[in-house]
Amino acid sequence: MEQKLYLYPVWLRIWHWANAVLFLLLLFTGLSLQYSSVEFSFIDFDLAVTMHNVSGIVITIAYFMFVFGNRFTSNGRFYKAKRKGYILDLMVQIKYYIYGIFVHQKTPFPVTGNRKFNPLQKLSYVASMYFLLPILILSGFALIFPEIIIKNVFGMSGIHLTGLVHISSGFALSIFLFIHVYFCTIGKTPLSNFKSMINGWH
Amino acid sequence: MSRFVAKSIVIGVISLWMIVSASASNAEDTVVFENAEFNHQCFKCHGQKTYHYFNEASGKVVKERMNPYFVMDSIEFYQSNHKSFMCTDCHSSDYENFPHNGELRMEQKFNCMDCHGGDDTYAQYQFERIEEEFQASVHSTKHSDEFTCWMCHNPHSYKINARNNDNINDVIVYDNNICLSCHANLDKYQLISDLTNPNVLVTHEWLPNQALHFSKVRCIECHTEIDKEMLIAHKVQVKEKAVRRCVECHSQNSLLMATLYKFETAEKRNKLGFFNATILSDHYIIGANRNYYLNVASLIIFGFVLLGITIHAIIRIMTK
């Protein structure tokens, strides 16, 4: 019988689901703001602004919890990648997803106590959590306090530029969300990874 | 020595060029107002905080303070719409005599329509329609005859602004200051009202990012009924009818395009694909400035992602 691994501590699971719910709220209210219309809106503009701002502040607090958790617990080690041979490992993983998985090859980087993520997961999680999300949070806070934004950047409104950065990084993260949810169905059973993120055991 | 001579020549040429270009630009900048000399007789006193005159009774030259409400800024006047006027075009010619006859203060003042009404020269400005809108506005219905055009449009300084000024921020400040000249000035406000002057900061507390809204849009954007055929709306509404729905501005069909940005280029979408792109020169409005190409690109990317996921899932199921 395969040994179960306890990979998702309580703080991580709380952060993960809080982050998921808040991100969906932000996505929904953000889309409502971006595509607001007199004739039709998913949600009233002013309510959407309030919900978006509050959710943004709470997701920021949650993000700090995530960063501190990774800094001061052993969970942080899963996000560190070895430089040597990483690209090669990445190619092996991509090849598995576009071919190997269909011919029932064994996953090239199975989950162990020391390796929670395969190289592709590691890249996408690091890019999302340590690059895109900080950009999204910083640009979001700048838009809450627009008076702090530089007025003009090479002839372009600073607020406009910040808005573009915010929307683009939000869009990239929402694409990540769809891919993330789909790839989570690639487990022992389609639901096993979701259950792991509830009970903590892989 | 030769280096010294060369330096002297260079400095000399540059100096000469500066003098010539300065005098040329001075010549270009100089504008002569045909009635300036005549008006100067008035501005000698009314353009200053103090004035002096010879008192025949005492045989002395007397220096007095000018009533601050009768001090006119000559620079503002010569930048205003009425810059070519003689003072006595509107005021009695008896003012040419000093001391002025006290009864002259009782003279009936002209209003806009006395000159601009029914005159084809001014047809493009639609003064008759402006008059109709004003009569229907809260300024007229609540204050009757006491409220005249002059309350907002000072004849000594008012200038057409929105359609002549490239700097939209200047337009906003100029136009909002007209409203604030009463609504943030109790002395003037109580000339026509016994009401306590409401504090606009308090009454607009509900407005998110209040300071940003106040500096980026004009009061009339929300407080007038928009008529697209009018150059500028004059039907100021009761506060209950003011725009409160954010989406009226924060949407692709932003009402700001029919008001604040009316005189900007009429393009709906610029070469870079931004809707209502004229706004973007200085401002950015969530909901109104979405980008056509980014919209299309995001839909294509999102479509490909969904397609990829679907194909991958189907093959997984088929090869299970």
Short mmCIF file of C-alpha atoms in Angstrom, two decimals:
data_model
loop_
_atom_site.label_atom_id
_atom_site.label_comp_id
_atom_site.label_asym_id
_atom_site.label_seq_id
_atom_site.Cartn_x
_atom_site.Cartn_y
_atom_site.Cartn_z
CA MET A 1 0.00 0.00 0.00
CA GLU A 2 1.28 3.46 -0.99
CA GLN A 3 2.28 5.61 1.94
CA LYS A 4 0.31 8.81 2.40
CA LEU A 5 2.24 12.07 2.63
CA TYR A 6 1.16 15.02 4.78
CA LEU A 7 2.07 17.83 2.36
CA TYR A 8 -0.47 20.54 3.07
CA PRO A 9 -0.30 21.95 6.62
CA VAL A 10 -3.36 23.67 8.07
CA TRP A 11 -2.10 27.25 7.56
CA LEU A 12 -1.39 26.49 3.92
CA ARG A 13 -4.85 25.02 3.34
CA ILE A 14 -6.55 27.99 5.03
CA TRP A 15 -4.48 30.40 2.94
CA HIS A 16 -5.12 28.42 -0.25
CA TRP A 17 -8.91 28.38 0.03
CA ALA A 18 -9.08 31.96 1.29
CA ASN A 19 -6.90 32.98 -1.64
CA ALA A 20 -9.10 31.02 -4.06
CA VAL A 21 -12.38 32.54 -2.84
CA LEU A 22 -10.92 36.06 -2.72
CA PHE A 23 -9.36 35.71 -6.16
CA LEU A 24 -12.69 34.60 -7.64
CA LEU A 25 -14.40 37.57 -5.98
CA LEU A 26 -11.74 39.89 -7.37
CA LEU A 27 -12.02 38.35 -10.81
CA PHE A 28 -15.80 38.64 -10.84
CA THR A 29 -15.92 42.21 -9.51
CA GLY A 30 -12.92 43.22 -11.66
CA LEU A 31 -14.63 42.01 -14.84
CA SER A 32 -17.79 43.80 -13.76
CA LEU A 33 -15.84 47.06 -13.37
CA GLN A 34 -13.89 46.71 -16.60
CA TYR A 35 -16.99 45.89 -18.66
CA SER A 36 -19.41 48.13 -16.77
CA SER A 37 -22.36 49.33 -18.77
CA VAL A 38 -25.41 51.51 -18.24
CA GLU A 39 -27.67 48.87 -19.78
CA PHE A 40 -26.39 45.85 -17.93
CA SER A 41 -24.00 45.07 -15.14
CA PHE A 42 -23.32 41.91 -13.18
CA ILE A 43 -23.16 43.95 -10.03
CA ASP A 44 -23.62 47.66 -9.21
CA PHE A 45 -20.45 49.61 -9.96
CA ASP A 46 -20.10 51.18 -6.50
CA LEU A 47 -20.73 47.84 -4.77
CA ALA A 48 -18.22 46.20 -7.12
CA VAL A 49 -15.63 48.88 -6.25
CA THR A 50 -16.12 48.30 -2.51
CA MET A 51 -16.04 44.50 -2.83
CA HIS A 52 -12.99 44.67 -5.09
CA ASN A 53 -11.10 46.98 -2.71
CA VAL A 54 -11.98 44.99 0.43
CA SER A 55 -11.16 41.65 -1.24
CA GLY A 56 -7.90 43.14 -2.52
CA ILE A 57 -6.86 44.23 0.97
CA VAL A 58 -7.79 40.86 2.50
CA ILE A 59 -5.98 38.88 -0.24
CA THR A 60 -2.90 41.03 0.45
CA ILE A 61 -3.01 40.11 4.14
CA ALA A 62 -3.43 36.46 3.08
CA TYR A 63 -0.47 36.84 0.72
CA PHE A 64 1.75 38.03 3.57
CA MET A 65 0.60 34.96 5.51
CA PHE A 66 1.69 32.80 2.56
CA VAL A 67 5.09 34.52 2.26
CA PHE A 68 5.76 34.33 6.02
CA GLY A 69 4.58 30.71 6.11
CA ASN A 70 7.01 29.77 3.37
CA ARG A 71 9.79 31.79 4.96
CA PHE A 72 9.47 30.29 8.41
CA THR A 73 8.26 26.73 7.73
CA SER A 74 9.71 23.95 5.64
CA ASN A 75 7.03 24.50 2.96
CA GLY A 76 9.24 27.19 1.38
CA ARG A 77 11.73 24.60 0.17
CA PHE A 78 9.26 23.31 -2.43
CA TYR A 79 9.49 26.60 -4.32
CA LYS A 80 13.27 26.51 -4.69
CA ALA A 81 14.55 25.15 -7.99
CA LYS A 82 18.01 23.86 -8.81
CA ARG A 83 19.49 25.80 -11.67
CA LYS A 84 21.50 23.04 -13.27
CA GLY A 85 19.41 20.89 -15.58
CA TYR A 86 16.19 22.68 -14.74
CA ILE A 87 15.30 23.48 -18.35
CA LEU A 88 15.85 19.85 -19.27
CA ASP A 89 13.56 18.71 -16.43
CA LEU A 90 10.98 21.23 -17.59
CA MET A 91 11.06 19.82 -21.10
CA VAL A 92 10.66 16.28 -19.77
CA GLN A 93 7.59 17.37 -17.80
CA ILE A 94 6.06 19.24 -20.76
CA LYS A 95 6.69 16.22 -22.98
CA TYR A 96 4.91 14.07 -20.41
CA TYR A 97 1.85 16.34 -20.39
CA ILE A 98 1.56 16.50 -24.17
CA TYR A 99 2.37 12.88 -24.90
CA GLY A 100 3.38 10.59 -22.03
CA ILE A 101 0.20 11.02 -20.04
CA PHE A 102 -1.86 9.68 -22.96
CA VAL A 103 0.23 6.52 -23.31
CA HIS A 104 0.20 5.84 -19.57
CA GLN A 105 3.86 6.62 -18.94
CA LYS A 106 4.85 7.08 -15.32
CA THR A 107 5.01 10.68 -14.21
CA PRO A 108 8.68 11.73 -14.51
CA PHE A 109 8.68 13.63 -11.20
CA PRO A 110 6.38 11.81 -8.78
CA VAL A 111 5.37 13.54 -5.54
CA THR A 112 7.61 12.68 -2.58
CA GLY A 113 8.18 14.15 0.86
CA ASN A 114 10.89 16.37 -0.62
CA ARG A 115 9.26 17.13 -3.97
CA LYS A 116 5.73 18.42 -3.88
CA PHE A 117 5.84 20.09 -7.29
CA ASN A 118 7.05 18.94 -10.67
CA PRO A 119 9.30 21.43 -12.58
CA LEU A 120 6.39 22.93 -14.54
CA GLN A 121 4.30 23.39 -11.39
CA LYS A 122 7.27 24.98 -9.65
CA LEU A 123 7.77 27.46 -12.50
CA SER A 124 4.10 28.40 -12.73
CA TYR A 125 3.65 28.70 -8.95
CA VAL A 126 6.78 30.82 -8.49
CA ALA A 127 5.82 33.02 -11.45
CA SER A 128 2.29 33.42 -10.12
CA MET A 129 3.00 33.89 -6.43
CA TYR A 130 6.30 35.75 -6.50
CA PHE A 131 5.99 37.74 -9.71
CA LEU A 132 2.43 38.26 -11.00
CA LEU A 133 0.58 38.46 -7.68
CA PRO A 134 2.96 41.09 -6.19
CA ILE A 135 2.56 43.17 -9.36
CA LEU A 136 -1.21 42.78 -9.11
CA ILE A 137 -1.23 43.74 -5.43
CA LEU A 138 1.09 46.75 -5.85
CA SER A 139 -0.79 48.11 -8.87
CA GLY A 140 -4.09 47.46 -7.07
CA PHE A 141 -3.03 49.46 -4.03
CA ALA A 142 -1.80 52.25 -6.29
CA LEU A 143 -5.28 52.37 -7.85
CA ILE A 144 -6.92 52.53 -4.41
CA PHE A 145 -4.70 55.55 -3.68
CA PRO A 146 -4.36 57.07 -7.17
CA GLU A 147 -2.91 60.31 -5.81
CA ILE A 148 0.39 58.48 -5.20
CA ILE A 149 0.75 57.45 -8.85
CA ILE A 150 3.15 59.41 -11.07
CA LYS A 151 0.92 61.69 -13.16
CA ASN A 152 2.63 61.27 -16.48
CA VAL A 153 4.91 58.51 -17.76
CA PHE A 154 6.43 59.36 -21.16
CA GLY A 155 3.29 61.20 -22.20
CA MET A 156 0.93 58.54 -20.90
CA SER A 157 -1.30 58.91 -17.85
CA GLY A 158 0.35 57.13 -14.91
CA ILE A 159 -3.05 55.91 -13.69
CA HIS A 160 -3.80 54.51 -17.13
CA LEU A 161 -0.48 52.68 -17.22
CA THR A 162 -1.07 51.32 -13.72
CA GLY A 163 -4.56 50.22 -14.77
CA LEU A 164 -3.14 48.39 -17.79
CA VAL A 165 -0.53 46.64 -15.63
CA HIS A 166 -3.21 45.68 -13.08
CA ILE A 167 -5.62 44.34 -15.67
CA SER A 168 -2.93 42.48 -17.62
CA SER A 169 -1.45 40.77 -14.54
CA GLY A 170 -4.97 39.96 -13.33
CA PHE A 171 -5.77 38.42 -16.69
CA ALA A 172 -2.57 36.34 -16.66
CA LEU A 173 -3.39 35.05 -13.18
CA SER A 174 -6.95 34.20 -14.18
CA ILE A 175 -5.53 32.14 -17.07
CA PHE A 176 -3.27 30.44 -14.50
CA LEU A 177 -6.37 29.73 -12.39
CA PHE A 178 -8.11 27.82 -15.20
CA ILE A 179 -5.00 25.80 -16.05
CA HIS A 180 -4.31 25.17 -12.34
CA VAL A 181 -7.82 23.83 -11.71
CA TYR A 182 -7.62 21.58 -14.77
CA PHE A 183 -4.21 20.19 -13.89
CA CYS A 184 -5.48 19.44 -10.40
CA THR A 185 -7.76 16.86 -12.00
CA ILE A 186 -4.60 14.97 -13.07
CA GLY A 187 -4.26 12.94 -9.90
CA LYS A 188 -4.93 9.42 -8.84
CA THR A 189 -8.56 10.23 -9.43
CA PRO A 190 -9.88 13.53 -10.85
CA LEU A 191 -10.85 14.65 -7.35
CA SER A 192 -7.95 13.31 -5.30
CA ASN A 193 -5.85 16.51 -5.48
CA PHE A 194 -8.82 18.61 -4.42
CA LYS A 195 -9.38 16.31 -1.43
CA SER A 196 -5.68 16.61 -0.55
CA MET A 197 -6.03 20.36 -0.30
CA ILE A 198 -8.92 19.80 2.13
CA ASN A 199 -7.51 17.08 4.42
CA GLY A 200 -3.81 17.84 3.94
CA TRP A 201 -2.80 14.29 2.88
CA HIS A 202 -1.49 13.43 -0.56
CA MET B 1 44.72 84.98 -28.47
CA SER B 2 42.98 83.42 -31.45
CA ARG B 3 40.97 81.24 -29.01
CA PHE B 4 39.85 84.43 -27.23
CA VAL B 5 38.74 85.98 -30.50
CA ALA B 6 36.86 82.82 -31.50
CA LYS B 7 35.08 82.69 -28.13
CA SER B 8 34.16 86.38 -28.42
CA ILE B 9 32.71 85.83 -31.89
CA VAL B 10 30.66 82.84 -30.72
CA ILE B 11 29.34 84.72 -27.66
CA GLY B 12 28.63 87.76 -29.82
CA VAL B 13 26.69 85.74 -32.41
CA ILE B 14 24.64 83.97 -29.71
CA SER B 15 23.86 87.26 -27.95
CA LEU B 16 22.83 88.89 -31.23
CA TRP B 17 20.61 85.91 -32.05
CA MET B 18 18.98 86.07 -28.60
CA ILE B 19 18.32 89.80 -28.89
CA VAL B 20 16.89 89.47 -32.40
CA SER B 21 14.69 86.46 -31.51
CA ALA B 22 13.50 88.13 -28.28
CA SER B 23 12.50 91.32 -30.05
CA ALA B 24 10.84 89.28 -32.83
CA SER B 25 8.80 87.26 -30.33
CA ASN B 26 7.91 90.46 -28.44
CA ALA B 27 6.62 91.90 -31.65
CA GLU B 28 4.55 88.79 -32.28
CA ASP B 29 3.19 88.70 -28.71
CA THR B 30 2.10 92.29 -28.66
CA VAL B 31 -1.65 92.56 -29.12
CA VAL B 32 -3.25 95.94 -29.45
CA PHE B 33 -6.75 96.35 -28.07
CA GLU B 34 -8.53 99.12 -29.91
CA ASN B 35 -10.19 100.52 -26.80
CA ALA B 36 -7.32 100.02 -24.40
CA GLU B 37 -6.42 103.69 -24.31
CA PHE B 38 -9.96 104.73 -23.50
CA ASN B 39 -10.43 101.93 -20.96
CA HIS B 40 -7.20 102.94 -19.30
CA GLN B 41 -9.02 105.99 -17.95
CA CYS B 42 -11.18 103.57 -15.93
CA PHE B 43 -8.44 101.08 -15.09
CA LYS B 44 -6.30 103.87 -13.70
CA CYS B 45 -8.52 103.70 -10.63
CA HIS B 46 -10.54 100.50 -11.03
CA GLY B 47 -7.49 98.44 -11.87
CA GLN B 48 -5.83 99.37 -8.56
CA LYS B 49 -6.49 98.80 -4.89
CA THR B 50 -6.07 102.53 -4.26
CA TYR B 51 -6.83 105.62 -6.30
CA HIS B 52 -6.19 109.33 -5.91
CA TYR B 53 -7.93 112.49 -7.01
CA PHE B 54 -7.66 116.21 -6.50
CA ASN B 55 -10.14 117.43 -3.90
CA GLU B 56 -11.09 120.94 -4.95
CA ALA B 57 -12.68 121.75 -1.58
CA SER B 58 -9.50 120.97 0.39
CA GLY B 59 -7.11 121.78 -2.42
CA LYS B 60 -5.26 118.49 -1.77
CA VAL B 61 -4.61 115.31 -3.65
CA VAL B 62 -6.43 112.57 -1.75
CA LYS B 63 -5.54 108.89 -1.81
CA GLU B 64 -8.39 106.45 -1.10
CA ARG B 65 -8.87 102.71 -1.01
CA MET B 66 -10.91 101.28 -3.88
CA ASN B 67 -13.95 99.20 -2.94
CA PRO B 68 -12.59 95.68 -3.61
CA TYR B 69 -15.79 94.69 -5.43
CA PHE B 70 -15.13 97.49 -7.94
CA VAL B 71 -11.54 96.49 -8.64
CA MET B 72 -11.22 94.94 -12.11
CA ASP B 73 -8.25 92.88 -13.22
CA SER B 74 -7.22 94.42 -16.52
CA ILE B 75 -5.24 91.31 -17.51
CA GLU B 76 -8.29 89.10 -17.00
CA PHE B 77 -10.42 91.63 -18.87
CA TYR B 78 -8.14 91.67 -21.91
CA GLN B 79 -8.20 87.86 -22.00
CA SER B 80 -11.97 87.70 -21.68
CA ASN B 81 -14.66 87.41 -24.34
CA HIS B 82 -15.42 91.11 -23.97
CA LYS B 83 -11.82 92.25 -24.37
CA SER B 84 -12.59 94.46 -27.35
CA PHE B 85 -15.27 96.43 -25.48
CA MET B 86 -15.14 99.94 -24.18
CA CYS B 87 -16.23 100.14 -20.54
CA THR B 88 -18.95 102.55 -21.61
CA ASP B 89 -20.35 100.03 -24.07
CA CYS B 90 -22.08 98.52 -21.05
CA HIS B 91 -21.77 101.25 -18.44
CA SER B 92 -23.19 104.75 -18.71
CA SER B 93 -21.01 107.28 -20.49
CA ASP B 94 -21.65 109.52 -17.47
CA TYR B 95 -18.97 107.45 -15.75
CA GLU B 96 -16.47 109.41 -17.80
CA ASN B 97 -17.01 112.22 -15.30
CA PHE B 98 -15.37 112.12 -11.87
CA PRO B 99 -16.56 112.09 -9.15
CA HIS B 100 -19.16 109.68 -10.52
CA ASN B 101 -22.76 110.53 -9.98
CA GLY B 102 -24.01 108.31 -7.11
CA GLU B 103 -27.26 107.58 -8.94
CA LEU B 104 -25.33 105.80 -11.67
CA ARG B 105 -25.11 102.80 -9.35
CA MET B 106 -28.83 102.29 -9.83
CA GLU B 107 -28.50 101.90 -13.59
CA GLN B 108 -30.05 98.80 -15.07
CA LYS B 109 -27.34 96.38 -16.08
CA PHE B 110 -27.45 94.59 -19.38
CA ASN B 111 -27.93 90.85 -19.42
CA CYS B 112 -26.51 88.46 -21.98
CA MET B 113 -29.62 88.32 -24.11
CA ASP B 114 -29.75 92.10 -24.52
CA CYS B 115 -26.76 91.81 -26.84
CA HIS B 116 -26.58 88.17 -27.83
CA GLY B 117 -30.29 87.36 -28.22
CA GLY B 118 -31.80 87.18 -31.71
CA ASP B 119 -28.52 88.00 -33.40
CA ASP B 120 -27.39 85.73 -36.22
CA THR B 121 -23.76 86.63 -35.46
CA TYR B 122 -24.03 84.58 -32.31
CA ALA B 123 -26.34 81.87 -33.69
CA GLN B 124 -23.72 79.15 -33.28
CA TYR B 125 -23.67 79.75 -29.52
CA GLN B 126 -27.42 79.04 -29.26
CA PHE B 127 -28.05 81.80 -26.72
CA GLU B 128 -31.83 81.37 -27.03
CA ARG B 129 -31.58 77.69 -26.13
CA ILE B 130 -29.16 78.49 -23.32
CA GLU B 131 -31.75 80.99 -22.03
CA GLU B 132 -34.47 78.30 -22.21
CA GLU B 133 -32.31 75.81 -20.35
CA PHE B 134 -31.35 78.38 -17.75
CA GLN B 135 -35.00 79.32 -17.18
CA ALA B 136 -35.73 75.63 -16.53
CA SER B 137 -32.69 75.22 -14.28
CA VAL B 138 -32.78 75.18 -10.52
CA HIS B 139 -30.77 78.41 -10.53
CA SER B 140 -33.63 80.22 -12.21
CA THR B 141 -36.68 78.44 -10.77
CA LYS B 142 -35.47 78.74 -7.17
CA HIS B 143 -34.05 82.25 -7.37
CA SER B 144 -36.17 84.00 -10.02
CA ASP B 145 -34.72 87.26 -11.36
CA GLU B 146 -32.07 87.58 -8.70
CA PHE B 147 -30.05 84.94 -10.45
CA THR B 148 -28.64 86.34 -13.67
CA CYS B 149 -26.03 85.12 -16.12
CA TRP B 150 -23.50 87.33 -14.31
CA MET B 151 -23.68 85.13 -11.23
CA CYS B 152 -21.62 82.54 -13.11
CA HIS B 153 -20.24 84.44 -16.08
CA ASN B 154 -18.45 87.53 -14.87
CA PRO B 155 -18.67 89.91 -17.86
CA HIS B 156 -15.29 91.43 -16.95
CA SER B 157 -13.39 88.15 -16.95
CA TYR B 158 -15.42 85.28 -18.45
CA LYS B 159 -13.83 83.59 -21.43
CA ILE B 160 -14.88 80.66 -23.56
CA ASN B 161 -12.76 77.87 -22.23
CA ALA B 162 -13.61 74.27 -23.04
CA ARG B 163 -13.45 74.56 -26.82
CA ASN B 164 -10.36 76.78 -26.88
CA ASN B 165 -8.16 75.18 -24.27
CA ASP B 166 -6.06 72.11 -25.01
CA ASN B 167 -5.40 71.49 -21.34
CA ILE B 168 -8.45 69.68 -20.02
CA ASN B 169 -7.26 70.10 -16.41
CA ASP B 170 -7.31 73.89 -16.81
CA VAL B 171 -10.83 73.69 -18.23
CA ILE B 172 -12.00 71.66 -15.24
CA VAL B 173 -10.45 74.02 -12.68
CA TYR B 174 -11.80 77.10 -14.48
CA ASP B 175 -15.34 75.79 -14.79
CA ASN B 176 -15.51 74.32 -11.28
CA ASN B 177 -14.29 77.60 -9.82
CA ILE B 178 -17.36 79.25 -11.32
CA CYS B 179 -19.61 76.91 -9.28
CA LEU B 180 -17.44 77.22 -6.20
CA SER B 181 -17.50 81.03 -6.39
CA CYS B 182 -20.95 80.66 -4.76
CA HIS B 183 -21.04 77.11 -3.42
CA ALA B 184 -17.82 77.57 -1.48
CA ASN B 185 -18.26 81.26 -0.72
CA LEU B 186 -20.94 82.07 1.83
CA ASP B 187 -20.82 85.83 1.15
CA LYS B 188 -21.82 85.44 -2.48
CA TYR B 189 -24.11 82.47 -1.87
CA GLN B 190 -26.20 84.45 0.60
CA LEU B 191 -26.71 87.27 -1.89
CA ILE B 192 -29.53 85.20 -3.29
CA SER B 193 -30.28 82.63 -0.61
CA ASP B 194 -30.98 82.50 3.09
CA LEU B 195 -29.98 78.87 3.16
CA THR B 196 -26.90 77.77 4.96
CA ASN B 197 -24.31 77.09 2.33
CA PRO B 198 -23.95 73.32 2.10
CA ASN B 199 -20.41 72.07 2.32
CA VAL B 200 -19.71 70.38 -1.01
CA LEU B 201 -17.11 68.13 0.61
CA VAL B 202 -19.73 66.80 3.03
CA THR B 203 -22.55 66.48 0.48
CA HIS B 204 -20.21 64.53 -1.81
CA GLU B 205 -18.83 62.27 0.91
CA TRP B 206 -20.45 59.27 -0.78
CA LEU B 207 -18.24 59.78 -3.85
CA PRO B 208 -15.26 57.38 -3.88
CA ASN B 209 -11.89 59.04 -4.48
CA GLN B 210 -13.59 62.40 -3.99
CA ALA B 211 -10.46 64.51 -4.54
CA LEU B 212 -9.73 62.72 -7.81
CA HIS B 213 -13.29 63.17 -9.06
CA PHE B 214 -13.28 66.87 -8.11
CA SER B 215 -10.05 67.49 -9.99
CA LYS B 216 -10.87 65.37 -13.03
CA VAL B 217 -14.51 66.21 -13.84
CA ARG B 218 -16.60 69.34 -13.71
CA CYS B 219 -19.59 69.83 -11.41
CA ILE B 220 -21.83 70.29 -14.47
CA GLU B 221 -21.05 66.77 -15.71
CA CYS B 222 -23.32 65.33 -13.02
CA HIS B 223 -25.49 68.31 -12.14
CA THR B 224 -26.88 69.31 -15.54
CA GLU B 225 -29.26 67.60 -17.92
CA ILE B 226 -27.23 66.71 -20.99
CA ASP B 227 -28.53 67.85 -24.35
CA LYS B 228 -26.17 66.62 -27.05
CA GLU B 229 -27.16 69.45 -29.38
CA MET B 230 -26.14 72.10 -26.91
CA LEU B 231 -22.56 73.31 -26.82
CA ILE B 232 -22.75 73.34 -23.06
CA ALA B 233 -25.59 72.30 -20.80
CA HIS B 234 -27.15 75.04 -18.66
CA LYS B 235 -30.06 73.16 -17.12
CA VAL B 236 -28.67 72.67 -13.64
CA GLN B 237 -30.85 70.11 -11.91
CA VAL B 238 -32.04 69.72 -8.35
CA LYS B 239 -29.61 67.58 -6.39
CA GLU B 240 -31.97 64.60 -6.41
CA LYS B 241 -31.58 64.43 -10.19
CA ALA B 242 -27.78 64.59 -10.19
CA VAL B 243 -25.91 61.64 -11.71
CA ARG B 244 -25.19 59.11 -9.00
CA ARG B 245 -24.80 55.93 -11.00
CA CYS B 246 -21.09 55.35 -11.52
CA VAL B 247 -21.66 53.54 -14.82
CA GLU B 248 -23.01 56.70 -16.44
CA CYS B 249 -19.36 57.72 -16.76
CA HIS B 250 -17.59 54.43 -16.11
CA SER B 251 -18.74 52.68 -19.26
CA GLN B 252 -17.97 52.53 -22.94
CA ASN B 253 -20.78 55.02 -23.61
CA SER B 254 -19.47 57.36 -20.95
CA LEU B 255 -21.56 60.53 -20.66
CA LEU B 256 -18.29 62.43 -20.30
CA MET B 257 -17.89 62.10 -24.05
CA ALA B 258 -21.04 64.20 -24.45
CA THR B 259 -19.92 66.77 -21.91
CA LEU B 260 -16.34 67.27 -20.77
CA TYR B 261 -14.77 65.76 -23.89
CA LYS B 262 -17.35 67.15 -26.32
CA PHE B 263 -14.88 69.53 -27.91
CA GLU B 264 -12.09 67.03 -28.15
CA THR B 265 -11.72 64.96 -31.27
CA ALA B 266 -14.87 62.96 -31.92
CA GLU B 267 -13.08 59.68 -32.57
CA LYS B 268 -14.55 56.70 -30.71
CA ARG B 269 -11.44 54.60 -30.79
CA ASN B 270 -7.85 55.59 -31.61
CA LYS B 271 -5.17 53.75 -33.55
CA LEU B 272 -3.97 51.96 -30.45
CA GLY B 273 -7.48 50.66 -29.90
CA PHE B 274 -8.49 52.55 -26.79
CA PHE B 275 -12.18 53.40 -26.58
CA ASN B 276 -12.88 57.07 -25.76
CA ALA B 277 -9.17 57.64 -26.31
CA THR B 278 -9.39 61.41 -25.96
CA ILE B 279 -9.80 60.91 -22.22
CA LEU B 280 -6.44 59.18 -22.08
CA SER B 281 -4.41 62.28 -22.83
CA ASP B 282 -4.60 63.14 -19.14
CA HIS B 283 -7.00 60.79 -17.43
CA TYR B 284 -8.06 57.18 -17.19
CA ILE B 285 -11.58 56.06 -16.40
CA ILE B 286 -12.19 52.46 -15.40
CA GLY B 287 -14.84 51.01 -17.68
CA ALA B 288 -14.64 53.79 -20.27
CA ASN B 289 -11.11 53.22 -21.51
CA ARG B 290 -11.05 49.54 -22.32
CA ASN B 291 -8.89 48.64 -25.25
CA TYR B 292 -10.33 46.98 -28.34
CA TYR B 293 -7.18 45.06 -29.27
CA LEU B 294 -6.49 43.94 -25.71
CA ASN B 295 -10.12 42.80 -25.49
CA VAL B 296 -9.74 40.75 -28.66
CA ALA B 297 -6.32 39.40 -27.64
CA SER B 298 -7.58 38.37 -24.20
CA LEU B 299 -10.58 36.60 -25.74
CA ILE B 300 -8.32 34.75 -28.20
CA ILE B 301 -5.87 33.72 -25.45
CA PHE B 302 -8.72 32.65 -23.18
CA GLY B 303 -10.32 30.73 -26.06
CA PHE B 304 -7.08 28.89 -26.84
CA VAL B 305 -6.61 28.00 -23.18
CA LEU B 306 -10.13 26.58 -22.94
CA LEU B 307 -9.69 24.76 -26.25
CA GLY B 308 -6.35 23.29 -25.10
CA ILE B 309 -7.85 22.14 -21.81
CA THR B 310 -10.85 20.61 -23.55
CA ILE B 311 -8.74 18.75 -26.13
CA HIS B 312 -6.34 17.52 -23.43
CA ALA B 313 -9.26 16.32 -21.28
CA ILE B 314 -10.95 14.55 -24.18
CA ILE B 315 -7.75 12.71 -25.17
CA ARG B 316 -7.20 11.75 -21.51
CA ILE B 317 -10.68 10.31 -21.32
CA MET B 318 -10.30 8.51 -24.67
CA THR B 319 -6.95 6.95 -23.72
CA LYS B 320 -7.95 6.05 -20.18
#
